[in-house]
Amino acid sequence: MPNTTLILLIILLPLAGFVMLGIYGRKFFRNTSGVIATSLLLLSTALAFYTAYGYFFKYGKTGGVYQKLVPLKYTWLQFSPGLSIDMGIIIDPISVMMLVVVTFVSLMVHVFSLGYMKGDERFPTYYAFLGLFTFSMLGLVVSSNIFQIYFFWELVGVSSFLLIGYHYDKPSAVAACKKAFIVTRFADVGFLIGILVLSYSSGTLDFNTLIATLTSPQTNEYKNAIAASFLGISALTWGLVLVFIGAAGKSAMFPLHIWLPDAMEGPTPVSALIHAATMVVAGVFLVARLFPVFAIVVPSALNLVAYVGAFSALFAAVIACTQTDIKRVLAYSTMSQIGYMMFALGVSKYGGENGLGYTASMFHLFTHAMFKALLFLGAGAVIHFVHSNEMKDMGGLRKLMPITHLTFLIGCLAIAGVPPFAGFFSKEEILLAAYQHNQSIYWIALIISALTAFYMFRLYFQIFWNKEHHPHGEHHGEGGLSMMMPLVLLAIGAAVAGFIPFGHFVSSDGTRLDTGFHLQFSIAPVALCLAGIFIAMRLYKKQNAMPQKLAASLKGFYKAAYHKFYIDEVYHFITKKIIFNLIGRPAAWFDKYIVDGLVNATGNGTEDFSATIKKFQSGKVQSYAIYFLAGAIGLALLFIYIWK
């Protein structure tokens, strides 16, 4: 069994950093806060690697199958004998893999930030927020209870709100963090309702029990969940679709993706943390966690995952080809790659070789963490050097930034799928899974592969080639050891991570899955990838008029893609013109004049009635005598009338 104390330390060390730096950082640790937080993360990362080694090579496998171990389970709220909210830890292949990914990428961000954020006025606060985010994500991936994962899910949202809006004096950063928070909250309403549906259907909130119950046709819960329906769709299908809505919001799938580009307002290392291996892959992780229920019981919900993922990947790739802010290009690239992971899950089935899509999705999550963190941190080094996000202010930086240039090139080759870099192996498995189970998605994926190579090398050539760089201000060099070391380590990961026999460790049913290299199958994807790189080189390696002519020839389509197909404008129209004007204003009028009017009328009437009757208690004897006489006369007349 795993060492529970070590796993708790992995999770709680970042929390300790958050508490210590959040309370005492600015007073006692202003100059050492980065070193303290990084040291805690280094220890947490070492323990995560140690736990992974122990699980995969010592105690995790029984009878050739990796087990789902629950070394800690504490009942927090008991609703019924089978229904409770537990605070527990689940150790299985995907949670152990995520422990390694989250801690390692977070450590690289911590180290990089030592140089990138040096001199920042709120340096301790920045590292406190990083610690809170890391703790939240680690708690999410080891949650053994679906309601427990929801708590950490929301805590991740709060943490990202704090980090995206770190520069609170910038109106654009404030707007971006509010946008991210509000959009994901709408998605999380769906997630919450989905949790209630699934827990009601299965009679439990525990992941292992829920999955076992809902995938067994012999159980009454399974029969009831399939029999119960709304609008002709089973309750179980509704529950999984609602859960996927929450996943789509967190992973920025269309149409809930609009928060992602604006999240670039946070410091660039934060973008690496959010967009590489942590927040945006939480949705993919959630679908993977409930994958047996999706695949075995409700394949129609899995089809929704596949098509939403494929469309999101293509949609984002097209937009990325037109953006000029390097962080926005990488943001849409992230959306596209997350779409890859989603549709890989969507085309997968459960068990054996049919589960190739599941393994490929998790493999791509793993490799993507390496090369996307590398690309974002490389972009941070470039921004730190030229003091601008716009590609027009860059060019010819390969001579001035040789380490950044080489590592960024490795990241571009990896994400483009050039062999033998990491992205090639994980993408090939995704394409093979799509080819085997859904031909239409396979062809879409091929197009996306070519577009990915094009927009990434468009970015690369415009930053490091294109034209000679003419500095307009003081440059502080490429960056110190703290900024270069994470780039080198991540570049090594992006170069060699693909050689890991990932299917031996992570599969849909916990058994070993042998995945091999298929030369004939790889010809088309690699050819398209190289074609995309070649086109980008012709257009952007040297400054020329061809890109402008190409954009002009595409006319309205290019303009629409540059403006993100006006999805933000559609949201603004729906919210301001329809919801605010047609629903909000009438609701406000009804609340003010009907609801408040009735309450105010009741109060005013009571006040007027009180003012009227208080005259009867004036304290004047003469008035009392008149009232008494009038009453006596009235009673006499009434008596005479009755007995007349």
XYZ file of C-alpha atoms in Angstrom:
644
model
C 0.000 0.000 0.000
C 1.177 3.572 -0.634
C 2.541 5.658 2.207
C -0.400 7.882 3.129
C 1.804 10.380 4.953
C 3.948 10.981 1.872
C 0.910 11.518 -0.341
C -0.560 13.975 2.157
C 2.753 15.834 2.179
C 2.663 16.102 -1.622
C -0.686 17.852 -1.348
C -0.203 19.858 1.838
C 3.285 21.288 1.265
C 2.000 23.804 -1.344
C -0.845 24.661 1.047
C 1.694 25.298 3.812
C 3.506 27.670 1.476
C 0.252 29.484 0.708
C -0.634 29.926 4.389
C 2.856 30.979 5.468
C 3.490 33.407 2.617
C -0.080 34.660 2.515
C -0.032 35.649 6.195
C 3.612 36.445 6.917
C 5.185 36.800 3.476
C 5.204 40.569 3.080
C 6.358 41.096 6.672
C 9.000 38.409 7.208
C 9.740 36.720 3.852
C 9.641 39.517 1.287
C 13.018 38.589 -0.220
C 12.982 34.843 0.456
C 9.367 33.949 -0.367
C 10.257 32.579 -3.814
C 12.997 30.351 -2.428
C 10.719 29.062 0.347
C 7.822 28.264 -2.022
C 10.153 26.670 -4.567
C 11.836 24.536 -1.898
C 8.461 23.253 -0.714
C 7.494 22.428 -4.314
C 10.812 20.704 -4.902
C 10.132 18.413 -1.944
C 6.553 17.829 -3.118
C 7.806 16.967 -6.633
C 10.405 14.542 -5.292
C 7.737 12.790 -3.209
C 5.436 12.631 -6.263
C 8.132 10.912 -8.329
C 8.840 8.541 -5.441
C 5.128 7.712 -5.145
C 4.887 7.107 -8.897
C 7.877 4.786 -8.807
C 6.389 2.834 -5.914
C 2.958 2.545 -7.497
C 4.046 1.573 -11.012
C 6.923 -0.712 -10.105
C 6.137 -2.120 -6.647
C 2.701 -2.242 -5.085
C 0.251 -0.871 -7.685
C -0.300 -3.971 -9.795
C -2.169 -7.125 -8.769
C -2.699 -9.966 -11.217
C -1.438 -7.855 -14.118
C -3.931 -5.037 -13.423
C -3.196 -1.683 -11.802
C -5.511 -1.293 -8.820
C -7.459 1.724 -7.627
C -6.181 2.080 -4.071
C -7.829 4.227 -1.393
C -5.231 4.641 1.365
C -7.214 7.356 3.141
C -10.949 7.829 3.537
C -12.638 10.072 6.084
C -16.404 10.459 6.201
C -17.203 14.132 6.506
C -20.980 14.304 5.966
C -23.201 11.226 6.214
C -26.575 11.522 4.444
C -27.660 7.877 4.454
C -25.994 4.481 4.968
C -24.634 4.509 1.398
C -24.471 8.225 0.652
C -21.810 10.435 2.200
C -19.269 13.097 1.316
C -15.847 11.661 2.069
C -12.468 13.322 2.157
C -10.277 10.614 0.684
C -7.309 9.854 -1.557
C -7.506 7.582 -4.582
C -4.294 6.244 -6.100
C -4.569 4.829 -9.611
C -2.618 5.263 -12.871
C -4.140 8.605 -13.920
C -4.014 10.204 -10.456
C -0.362 9.164 -9.981
C 0.493 10.423 -13.467
C -1.198 13.747 -12.679
C 0.660 14.076 -9.372
C 3.923 13.926 -11.320
C 2.758 16.284 -14.059
C 1.246 18.942 -11.774
C 4.138 19.053 -9.307
C 6.836 19.043 -12.001
C 5.270 21.760 -14.156
C 4.463 23.832 -11.068
C 8.069 23.470 -9.912
C 9.323 24.691 -13.285
C 6.985 27.694 -13.040
C 8.170 28.415 -9.484
C 11.824 28.333 -10.549
C 11.220 30.409 -13.705
C 9.313 33.010 -11.691
C 12.322 33.620 -9.442
C 13.853 35.548 -12.325
C 10.763 36.607 -14.249
C 8.937 38.173 -11.275
C 12.040 39.472 -9.499
C 11.469 42.925 -8.052
C 7.678 42.657 -8.177
C 6.058 44.555 -5.327
C 3.731 41.648 -4.439
C 6.321 38.899 -4.843
C 5.244 36.931 -1.696
C 1.576 37.198 -2.663
C 2.350 35.831 -6.117
C 4.032 32.740 -4.676
C 1.235 32.312 -2.141
C -1.299 32.207 -4.988
C 0.859 29.692 -6.887
C 0.873 27.477 -3.799
C -2.896 27.661 -3.438
C -3.386 26.786 -7.095
C -1.015 23.815 -6.893
C -2.685 22.531 -3.723
C -6.116 22.826 -5.340
C -5.075 20.912 -8.439
C -3.337 18.174 -6.462
C -6.394 17.794 -4.253
C -8.572 17.548 -7.347
C -6.630 14.715 -8.989
C -6.564 12.463 -5.892
C -10.186 13.018 -4.832
C -11.974 9.728 -4.153
C -15.436 11.302 -3.968
C -17.254 13.136 -6.740
C -18.362 15.883 -4.357
C -14.830 16.192 -3.016
C -13.552 16.763 -6.530
C -16.198 19.475 -6.921
C -14.826 21.331 -3.871
C -11.315 21.335 -5.283
C -12.745 22.108 -8.724
C -14.168 25.351 -7.361
C -10.991 26.067 -5.417
C -9.040 25.776 -8.672
C -11.450 28.352 -10.099
C -10.820 30.726 -7.193
C -7.061 30.260 -7.514
C -7.117 30.968 -11.249
C -9.237 34.074 -10.553
C -6.539 35.346 -8.204
C -3.695 34.568 -10.604
C -5.309 35.861 -13.801
C -6.226 39.068 -11.976
C -2.861 39.312 -10.217
C -2.234 42.727 -11.806
C -5.363 44.136 -10.177
C -4.460 47.697 -11.168
C -4.974 46.826 -14.867
C -8.630 47.041 -15.951
C -8.040 44.385 -18.622
C -6.716 41.919 -16.013
C -9.678 42.573 -13.730
C -12.098 42.018 -16.613
C -10.271 38.839 -17.658
C -10.353 37.215 -14.227
C -14.048 38.042 -13.822
C -14.779 36.636 -17.257
C -12.956 33.379 -16.513
C -14.682 33.035 -13.158
C -18.202 33.774 -14.436
C -18.025 31.597 -17.564
C -16.699 28.588 -15.660
C -19.298 29.115 -12.926
C -22.084 28.714 -15.473
C -20.487 25.461 -16.629
C -20.046 24.335 -13.033
C -23.790 24.640 -12.423
C -24.158 21.862 -14.991
C -21.451 19.872 -13.228
C -23.206 20.238 -9.873
C -26.569 19.123 -11.263
C -24.803 16.220 -12.977
C -23.287 15.194 -9.643
C -26.738 15.191 -8.055
C -28.175 13.098 -10.894
C -25.347 10.551 -10.771
C -25.378 10.302 -6.989
C -29.162 9.875 -6.965
C -28.938 7.219 -9.684
C -26.122 5.256 -8.032
C -26.913 5.911 -4.386
C -23.318 6.962 -3.702
C -20.786 9.742 -4.205
C -17.722 7.509 -3.997
C -16.032 7.178 -7.410
C -15.203 3.486 -7.208
C -18.635 2.500 -5.923
C -20.420 4.812 -8.363
C -18.562 3.360 -11.353
C -19.043 -0.234 -10.190
C -22.754 0.316 -9.580
C -23.556 2.112 -12.810
C -21.586 -0.268 -15.033
C -23.207 -3.413 -13.652
C -26.512 -4.294 -15.384
C -27.447 -6.555 -12.459
C -27.825 -3.695 -9.974
C -31.167 -2.029 -9.334
C -29.477 1.388 -9.474
C -28.308 0.697 -13.038
C -31.791 -0.427 -14.113
C -33.446 2.611 -12.511
C -30.940 5.045 -14.027
C -31.523 3.601 -17.501
C -35.308 3.381 -17.081
C -35.794 6.910 -15.715
C -35.883 9.440 -18.521
C -36.534 13.072 -19.342
C -37.439 14.119 -22.892
C -36.797 10.553 -23.964
C -33.203 10.566 -22.670
C -32.164 8.422 -19.721
C -31.273 10.038 -16.411
C -27.788 8.580 -16.624
C -27.205 10.192 -20.012
C -28.370 13.551 -18.676
C -26.089 13.195 -15.683
C -23.012 12.480 -17.803
C -23.799 15.250 -20.293
C -24.153 17.742 -17.426
C -20.858 16.589 -15.946
C -19.260 17.048 -19.370
C -20.582 20.623 -19.494
C -18.556 21.322 -16.362
C -15.548 19.639 -17.958
C -16.004 21.649 -21.165
C -16.077 24.901 -19.204
C -12.881 24.161 -17.310
C -11.098 22.835 -20.410
C -12.305 25.728 -22.601
C -14.249 23.686 -25.139
C -16.532 25.438 -27.612
C -18.713 27.394 -26.851
C -17.407 27.853 -23.283
C -13.906 28.773 -24.459
C -14.201 32.552 -24.440
C -12.420 33.007 -21.106
C -9.210 31.336 -22.278
C -7.577 34.022 -24.496
C -8.361 36.762 -21.972
C -6.702 34.702 -19.231
C -3.405 35.747 -20.844
C -3.638 38.940 -18.779
C -2.023 37.052 -15.903
C 1.789 36.865 -15.620
C 3.241 34.594 -18.310
C 4.428 31.886 -15.852
C 0.829 31.730 -14.638
C -0.266 31.092 -18.209
C 2.182 28.184 -18.328
C 0.730 26.764 -15.126
C -2.919 27.189 -16.100
C -2.630 26.251 -19.772
C -0.032 23.500 -19.690
C -0.864 20.771 -17.226
C -3.260 22.003 -14.616
C -6.520 23.918 -14.904
C -7.369 23.317 -18.553
C -6.757 19.580 -18.409
C -9.015 19.191 -15.365
C -11.983 18.633 -17.684
C -10.138 15.917 -19.586
C -9.177 14.306 -16.286
C -12.812 14.363 -15.107
C -14.062 12.583 -18.235
C -11.221 10.072 -17.860
C -12.153 9.494 -14.222
C -15.738 8.605 -15.190
C -14.694 6.970 -18.469
C -16.041 3.453 -17.671
C -19.538 4.871 -17.200
C -19.278 6.925 -20.401
C -17.898 4.057 -22.489
C -19.820 1.064 -21.157
C -23.235 2.503 -20.364
C -23.765 5.727 -22.342
C -21.703 5.753 -25.569
C -23.987 8.489 -26.919
C -22.589 10.876 -24.283
C -19.105 9.833 -25.349
C -20.005 10.726 -28.954
C -20.843 14.227 -27.723
C -17.401 14.408 -26.115
C -15.795 13.322 -29.400
C -17.540 15.818 -31.671
C -17.266 18.776 -29.274
C -13.557 18.013 -28.874
C -12.954 17.699 -32.624
C -14.819 20.903 -33.469
C -13.088 22.824 -30.671
C -9.690 21.622 -31.869
C -10.341 22.702 -35.470
C -11.997 25.985 -34.485
C -9.099 27.009 -32.232
C -6.441 25.953 -34.757
C -7.956 28.197 -37.444
C -8.051 31.190 -35.069
C -4.461 30.564 -33.933
C -3.288 31.003 -37.542
C -4.359 34.671 -37.489
C -3.431 35.975 -34.022
C -0.526 38.373 -33.509
C -0.136 38.224 -29.708
C 2.209 35.295 -28.985
C 0.398 34.351 -25.779
C -2.959 34.289 -27.560
C -1.537 32.016 -30.258
C -0.420 29.642 -27.516
C -3.773 29.964 -25.746
C -5.717 28.881 -28.846
C -3.106 26.207 -29.406
C -3.907 24.900 -25.921
C -7.619 24.852 -26.716
C -6.863 22.891 -29.873
C -4.656 20.360 -28.085
C -7.209 19.888 -25.303
C -9.739 19.234 -28.064
C -7.386 16.492 -29.296
C -7.436 14.891 -25.854
C -11.207 15.151 -25.628
C -11.985 13.554 -28.966
C -9.424 10.831 -28.255
C -11.503 9.918 -25.208
C -14.647 10.247 -27.296
C -13.553 7.747 -29.947
C -12.259 5.259 -27.384
C -13.957 2.213 -25.957
C -13.358 0.384 -22.719
C -10.812 -2.379 -22.311
C -7.893 -3.847 -24.247
C -6.854 -2.488 -27.638
C -10.247 -0.809 -28.039
C -9.158 1.549 -25.265
C -6.308 2.991 -27.345
C -8.010 6.403 -27.463
C -8.083 6.594 -23.663
C -4.385 5.791 -23.373
C -3.561 8.167 -26.237
C -5.505 10.979 -24.592
C -3.677 10.576 -21.284
C -0.363 10.212 -23.126
C -0.987 13.457 -24.998
C -1.939 15.146 -21.731
C 1.431 14.041 -20.375
C 3.538 15.117 -23.357
C 1.528 18.311 -23.863
C 2.372 19.352 -20.306
C 6.057 19.286 -21.224
C 6.057 21.105 -24.544
C 3.278 23.581 -23.767
C 4.872 24.637 -20.460
C 8.122 24.989 -22.415
C 6.461 27.154 -25.066
C 4.753 29.439 -22.563
C 7.891 29.892 -20.476
C 9.868 30.461 -23.677
C 7.312 33.109 -24.651
C 7.787 34.608 -21.195
C 11.543 34.851 -21.784
C 10.911 36.573 -25.125
C 8.415 39.017 -23.591
C 10.853 39.688 -20.752
C 13.477 40.551 -23.380
C 11.473 42.733 -25.808
C 8.822 44.050 -23.373
C 5.996 43.286 -25.776
C 3.565 40.485 -26.612
C 3.158 41.458 -30.270
C 5.080 39.587 -32.941
C 5.607 42.800 -34.913
C 8.002 43.910 -32.175
C 10.059 40.726 -32.528
C 12.225 39.074 -35.145
C 15.830 37.940 -35.420
C 16.037 36.949 -31.754
C 17.814 33.639 -32.389
C 21.240 35.289 -32.074
C 20.335 37.334 -29.019
C 18.501 34.494 -27.228
C 20.239 31.250 -28.290
C 19.019 29.032 -25.412
C 15.444 30.278 -25.687
C 15.619 29.849 -29.449
C 16.773 26.236 -29.293
C 14.348 25.180 -26.548
C 11.429 26.981 -28.214
C 12.231 25.213 -31.480
C 12.129 21.862 -29.676
C 8.725 22.790 -28.255
C 7.446 23.719 -31.727
C 8.725 20.458 -33.219
C 7.086 18.493 -30.401
C 3.663 20.117 -30.673
C 3.755 19.906 -34.480
C 4.257 16.146 -34.272
C 7.689 15.894 -35.882
C 9.413 12.588 -35.088
C 11.079 11.703 -32.763
C 9.810 14.437 -30.430
C 7.221 13.677 -27.748
C 4.158 15.093 -29.468
C 4.674 12.823 -32.469
C 4.102 9.629 -30.486
C 1.033 10.787 -28.546
C -0.564 12.381 -31.620
C 0.027 9.273 -33.711
C -1.813 7.176 -31.145
C -4.731 9.634 -31.139
C -4.892 9.589 -34.940
C -4.750 5.794 -34.988
C -7.574 5.557 -32.451
C -9.666 7.989 -34.516
C -8.903 6.077 -37.714
C -10.076 2.822 -36.130
C -13.314 4.144 -34.644
C -14.414 7.354 -36.387
C -13.160 8.161 -39.891
C -14.731 11.630 -40.063
C -12.935 12.744 -36.904
C -9.725 11.195 -38.230
C -9.765 13.432 -41.310
C -10.540 16.478 -39.179
C -7.613 15.529 -36.935
C -5.287 15.345 -39.949
C -6.268 18.878 -40.989
C -5.704 20.096 -37.424
C -2.281 18.452 -37.423
C -1.242 20.433 -40.499
C -2.677 23.674 -39.091
C -0.829 23.120 -35.805
C 2.504 22.831 -37.591
C 1.710 25.953 -39.632
C 0.677 28.305 -36.825
C 3.444 27.163 -34.458
C 6.174 27.726 -37.044
C 4.521 30.966 -38.102
C 5.082 31.953 -34.482
C 8.624 30.568 -34.396
C 9.831 32.270 -37.586
C 8.283 35.627 -36.693
C 9.966 35.602 -33.290
C 13.411 34.267 -34.129
C 13.867 34.978 -37.880
C 11.809 37.225 -40.208
C 13.807 40.439 -39.682
C 16.731 41.778 -37.718
C 15.858 42.835 -34.215
C 16.460 46.500 -33.487
C 16.279 47.070 -29.732
C 14.230 50.082 -28.667
C 15.002 49.906 -24.979
C 17.295 48.401 -22.407
C 17.540 44.602 -22.506
C 18.568 42.644 -19.443
C 19.912 39.650 -21.329
C 18.228 36.359 -22.073
C 17.588 35.631 -18.409
C 19.505 34.100 -15.556
C 19.876 30.483 -14.522
C 16.456 30.464 -12.862
C 14.802 31.260 -16.209
C 16.979 29.127 -18.473
C 17.105 25.947 -16.371
C 13.314 25.255 -16.571
C 13.465 25.753 -20.346
C 16.269 23.215 -20.691
C 14.602 20.635 -18.419
C 11.246 20.990 -20.180
C 12.967 20.796 -23.572
C 14.521 17.485 -22.524
C 11.051 16.272 -21.503
C 9.549 17.455 -24.799
C 12.289 15.616 -26.694
C 12.309 12.237 -24.915
C 8.928 11.814 -23.148
C 7.476 10.118 -26.213
C 9.746 7.123 -25.762
C 8.025 6.165 -22.496
C 5.926 2.994 -23.050
C 2.913 4.848 -21.721
C 0.421 2.070 -22.442
C 2.298 -0.173 -20.009
C 1.264 2.167 -17.194
C -2.019 3.862 -18.172
C -4.922 2.170 -19.943
C -8.703 2.207 -19.784
C -8.944 -0.987 -17.718
C -5.613 -0.966 -15.886
C -4.036 -3.739 -17.957
C -0.914 -3.425 -20.076
C -1.564 -2.004 -23.556
C 1.190 -2.442 -26.135
C 1.273 0.419 -28.616
C 3.703 0.319 -31.492
C 5.030 2.577 -34.212
C 3.261 2.152 -37.568
C 5.461 3.539 -40.322
C 2.892 3.435 -43.128
C 0.215 5.034 -40.979
C 2.564 7.871 -39.986
C 3.414 8.931 -43.547
C 0.338 11.121 -44.099
C 0.410 12.963 -40.713
C 4.146 13.638 -40.918
C 3.885 14.763 -44.557
C 1.104 17.208 -43.689
C 3.090 18.416 -40.703
C 6.177 19.064 -42.825
C 4.016 20.788 -45.436
C 2.663 23.127 -42.751
C 6.199 23.917 -41.585
C 7.366 24.532 -45.159
C 4.498 26.931 -45.900
C 5.169 28.828 -42.678
C 8.851 29.059 -43.572
C 8.087 30.440 -47.053
C 5.707 33.019 -45.644
C 7.461 34.145 -42.479
C 11.169 33.253 -42.416
C 11.977 36.463 -44.271
C 9.932 39.611 -44.255
C 7.823 39.846 -47.423
C 4.391 40.817 -48.681
C 3.056 37.282 -49.162
C 1.292 37.012 -45.761
C -0.638 40.234 -46.415
C -1.578 39.092 -49.917
C -2.740 35.720 -48.583
C -4.828 37.407 -45.886
C -6.352 39.743 -48.487
C -7.203 36.817 -50.764
C -9.124 35.108 -47.953
C -11.127 38.323 -47.437
C -13.945 37.924 -44.937
C -12.848 34.525 -43.659
C -9.470 35.820 -42.486
C -11.088 38.828 -40.837
C -13.625 36.608 -39.077
C -10.883 34.269 -37.858
C -8.807 37.214 -36.649
C -11.807 38.447 -34.675
C -12.307 34.919 -33.240
C -15.407 34.437 -35.408
C -17.143 37.097 -33.328
C -18.118 34.644 -30.594
C -17.422 37.269 -27.926
C -19.679 39.691 -29.786
C -22.408 37.047 -29.903
C -22.108 36.598 -26.144
C -22.279 40.363 -25.656
C -25.354 40.583 -27.860
C -27.106 37.755 -26.035
C -26.268 39.099 -22.584
C -26.733 42.835 -23.131
C -29.458 42.971 -25.786
C -31.503 39.892 -24.891
C -30.861 38.865 -21.298
C -30.341 42.349 -19.852
C -32.920 44.185 -21.966
C -35.649 41.574 -22.468
C -35.244 39.653 -19.217
C -33.152 41.722 -16.819
C -34.938 45.054 -17.222
C -38.501 43.643 -16.981
C -37.402 41.563 -13.988
C -35.894 44.658 -12.372
C -39.101 46.638 -13.050
C -41.252 43.836 -11.617
C -39.011 43.606 -8.570
C -39.010 47.363 -7.992
C -42.628 48.228 -8.654
C -44.514 44.992 -7.916
C -42.518 43.115 -5.279
C -41.008 46.147 -3.574
C -44.219 48.104 -4.281
C -46.363 45.590 -2.399
C -43.931 45.503 0.507
C -43.718 49.298 0.617
C -47.511 49.639 0.281
C -47.991 47.292 3.231
C -45.543 49.306 5.293
C -47.026 52.676 4.270
C -50.577 51.430 4.906
C -49.616 50.219 8.344
C -47.965 53.552 9.072
C -51.023 55.541 7.887
C -53.393 53.324 9.871
C -51.208 53.782 12.949
C -51.192 57.535 12.469
C -54.983 57.511 12.272
C -55.790 55.370 15.304
C -53.174 56.905 17.585
C -55.509 59.932 17.915
C -57.809 57.778 20.010
C -55.114 57.719 22.710
C -54.381 61.431 22.900
C -54.539 61.636 26.748
C -57.297 64.280 26.685
C -60.233 63.531 29.061
C -62.622 65.589 26.941
C -61.898 63.431 23.887
C -62.374 60.238 25.878
C -65.744 61.553 27.179
C -66.904 62.323 23.640
C -65.787 58.864 22.414
C -67.585 57.278 25.361
C -70.782 59.232 24.724
C -70.673 58.480 20.981
C -70.200 54.790 21.744
C -73.030 54.730 24.219
C -75.380 56.470 21.769
C -74.300 54.067 19.016
C -74.994 51.034 21.205
C -78.388 52.428 22.217
C -79.398 53.030 18.621
C -78.193 49.538 17.662
C -80.218 48.023 20.542
C -83.345 49.938 19.515
C -82.884 48.885 15.864
C -82.507 45.207 16.751
C -85.509 45.062 19.153
C -87.761 47.324 17.168
